[in-house]
Structures are given as C-alpha cells and as structure tokens.
PDB file of C-alpha atoms in Angstrom:
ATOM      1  CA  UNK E   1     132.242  84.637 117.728  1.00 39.00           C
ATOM      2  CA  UNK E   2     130.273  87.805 118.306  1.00 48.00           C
ATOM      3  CA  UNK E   3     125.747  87.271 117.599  1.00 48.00           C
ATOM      4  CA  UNK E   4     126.299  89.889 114.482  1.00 44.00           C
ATOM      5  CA  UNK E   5     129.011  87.298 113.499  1.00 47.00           C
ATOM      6  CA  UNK E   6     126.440  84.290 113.304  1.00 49.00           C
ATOM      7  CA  UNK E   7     123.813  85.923 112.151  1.00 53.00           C
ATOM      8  CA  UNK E   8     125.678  87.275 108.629  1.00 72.00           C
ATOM      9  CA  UNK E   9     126.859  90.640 110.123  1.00 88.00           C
ATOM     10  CA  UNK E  10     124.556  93.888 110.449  1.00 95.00           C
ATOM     11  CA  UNK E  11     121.234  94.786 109.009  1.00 97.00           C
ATOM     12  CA  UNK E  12     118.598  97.315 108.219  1.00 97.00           C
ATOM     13  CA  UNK E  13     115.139  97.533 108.645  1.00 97.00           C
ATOM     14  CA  UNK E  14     113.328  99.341 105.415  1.00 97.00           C
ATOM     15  CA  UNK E  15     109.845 100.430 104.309  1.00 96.00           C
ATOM     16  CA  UNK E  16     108.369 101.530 101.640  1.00 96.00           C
ATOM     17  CA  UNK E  17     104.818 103.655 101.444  1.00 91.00           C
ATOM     18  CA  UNK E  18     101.770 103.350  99.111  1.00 88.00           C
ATOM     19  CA  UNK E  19     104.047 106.202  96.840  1.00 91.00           C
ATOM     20  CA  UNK E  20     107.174 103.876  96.544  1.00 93.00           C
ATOM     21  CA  UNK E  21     109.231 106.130  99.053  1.00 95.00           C
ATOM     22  CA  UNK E  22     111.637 103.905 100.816  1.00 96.00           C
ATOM     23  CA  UNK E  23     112.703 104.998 104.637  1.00 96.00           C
ATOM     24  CA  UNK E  24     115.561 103.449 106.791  1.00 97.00           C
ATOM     25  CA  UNK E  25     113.571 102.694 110.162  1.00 96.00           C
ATOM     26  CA  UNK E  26     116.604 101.276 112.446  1.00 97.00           C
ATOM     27  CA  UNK E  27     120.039 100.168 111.193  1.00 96.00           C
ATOM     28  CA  UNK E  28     122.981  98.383 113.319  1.00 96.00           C
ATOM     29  CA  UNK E  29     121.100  94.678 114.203  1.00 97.00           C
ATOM     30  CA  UNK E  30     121.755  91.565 114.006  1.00 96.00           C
ATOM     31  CA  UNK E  31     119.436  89.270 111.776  1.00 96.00           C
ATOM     32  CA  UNK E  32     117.160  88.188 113.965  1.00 97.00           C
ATOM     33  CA  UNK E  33     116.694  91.453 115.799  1.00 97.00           C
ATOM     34  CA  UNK E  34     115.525  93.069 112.065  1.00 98.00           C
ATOM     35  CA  UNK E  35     112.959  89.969 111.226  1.00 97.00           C
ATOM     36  CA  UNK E  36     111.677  90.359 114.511  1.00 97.00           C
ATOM     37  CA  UNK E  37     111.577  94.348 114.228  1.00 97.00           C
ATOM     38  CA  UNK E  38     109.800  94.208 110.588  1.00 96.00           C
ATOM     39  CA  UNK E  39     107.465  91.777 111.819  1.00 95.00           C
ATOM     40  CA  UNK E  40     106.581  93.719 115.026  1.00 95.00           C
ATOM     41  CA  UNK E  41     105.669  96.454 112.301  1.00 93.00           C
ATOM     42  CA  UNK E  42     103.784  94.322 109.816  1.00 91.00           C
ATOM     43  CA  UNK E  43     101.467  93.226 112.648  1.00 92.00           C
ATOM     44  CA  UNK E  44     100.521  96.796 112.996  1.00 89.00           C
ATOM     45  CA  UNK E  45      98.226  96.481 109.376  1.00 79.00           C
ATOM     46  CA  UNK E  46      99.336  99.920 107.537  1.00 73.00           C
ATOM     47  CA  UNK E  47      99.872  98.995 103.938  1.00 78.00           C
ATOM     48  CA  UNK E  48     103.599  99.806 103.958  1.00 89.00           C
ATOM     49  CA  UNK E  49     105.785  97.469 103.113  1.00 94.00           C
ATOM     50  CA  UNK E  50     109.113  95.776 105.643  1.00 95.00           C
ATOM     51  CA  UNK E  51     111.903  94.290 104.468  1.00 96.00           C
ATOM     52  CA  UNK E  52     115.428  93.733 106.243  1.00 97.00           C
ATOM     53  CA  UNK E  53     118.818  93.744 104.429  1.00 96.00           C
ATOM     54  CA  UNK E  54     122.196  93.500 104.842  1.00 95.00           C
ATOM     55  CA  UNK E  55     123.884  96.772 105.749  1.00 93.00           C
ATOM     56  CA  UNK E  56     127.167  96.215 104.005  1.00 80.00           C
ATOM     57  CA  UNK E  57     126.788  93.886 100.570  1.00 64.00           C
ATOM     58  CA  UNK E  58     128.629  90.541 100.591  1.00 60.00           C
ATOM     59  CA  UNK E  59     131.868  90.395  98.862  1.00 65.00           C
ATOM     60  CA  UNK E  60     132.671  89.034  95.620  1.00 66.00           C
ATOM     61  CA  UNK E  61     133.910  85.632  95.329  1.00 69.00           C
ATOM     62  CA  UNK E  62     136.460  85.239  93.301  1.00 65.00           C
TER      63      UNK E  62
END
C-alpha cells in the first residue's frame, strides 16, 4: 500500500479571500502533505482562509 493509499487518496489545498473567491493553491498530495501545506500558510497571518479536501469525492455506499 502506496502513502496516498493510507492517507484516503489525493487532496487539495484551497483558499478563500476576504471577497469569498476560492483558489486551488496545490493539488496531487497526500493528507498529511495538505494539513501540513495549509498550516504552513495559516502561520503566515493574511486573513484568507485554508482548507484541504479530497480531490476525487468518496463513493456512494450502497
């Protein structure tokens, strides 16, 4: 098993400015890599706001 495996497959980094535009800052990482990434750019104090999300949704269960 591959680290984007155990981590719950690929992720984005967002952010959203003080107008409610949303961006795509870096795509393609594993979990860990985008918490640490969004946290790296919360540090920085601009009021913009850093979330990370899944890339692909999860599939329905049936």
């Amino acid at each position: 098993m591959d680290r984007e495996q155990r981590t719950g497959g690929a992720h984005r980094v967002m952010r959203q400015d003080d107008n409610g535009n949303r961006f795509l800052l870096a795509r393609g990482l594993d979990r860990v890599e985008a918490e640490s990434l969004a946290a790296e750019f919360e540090a920085r104090g601009h009021k913009q706001l850093y979330w990370v999300e899944p890339e692909d949704p999860p599939e329905p269960t049936a």
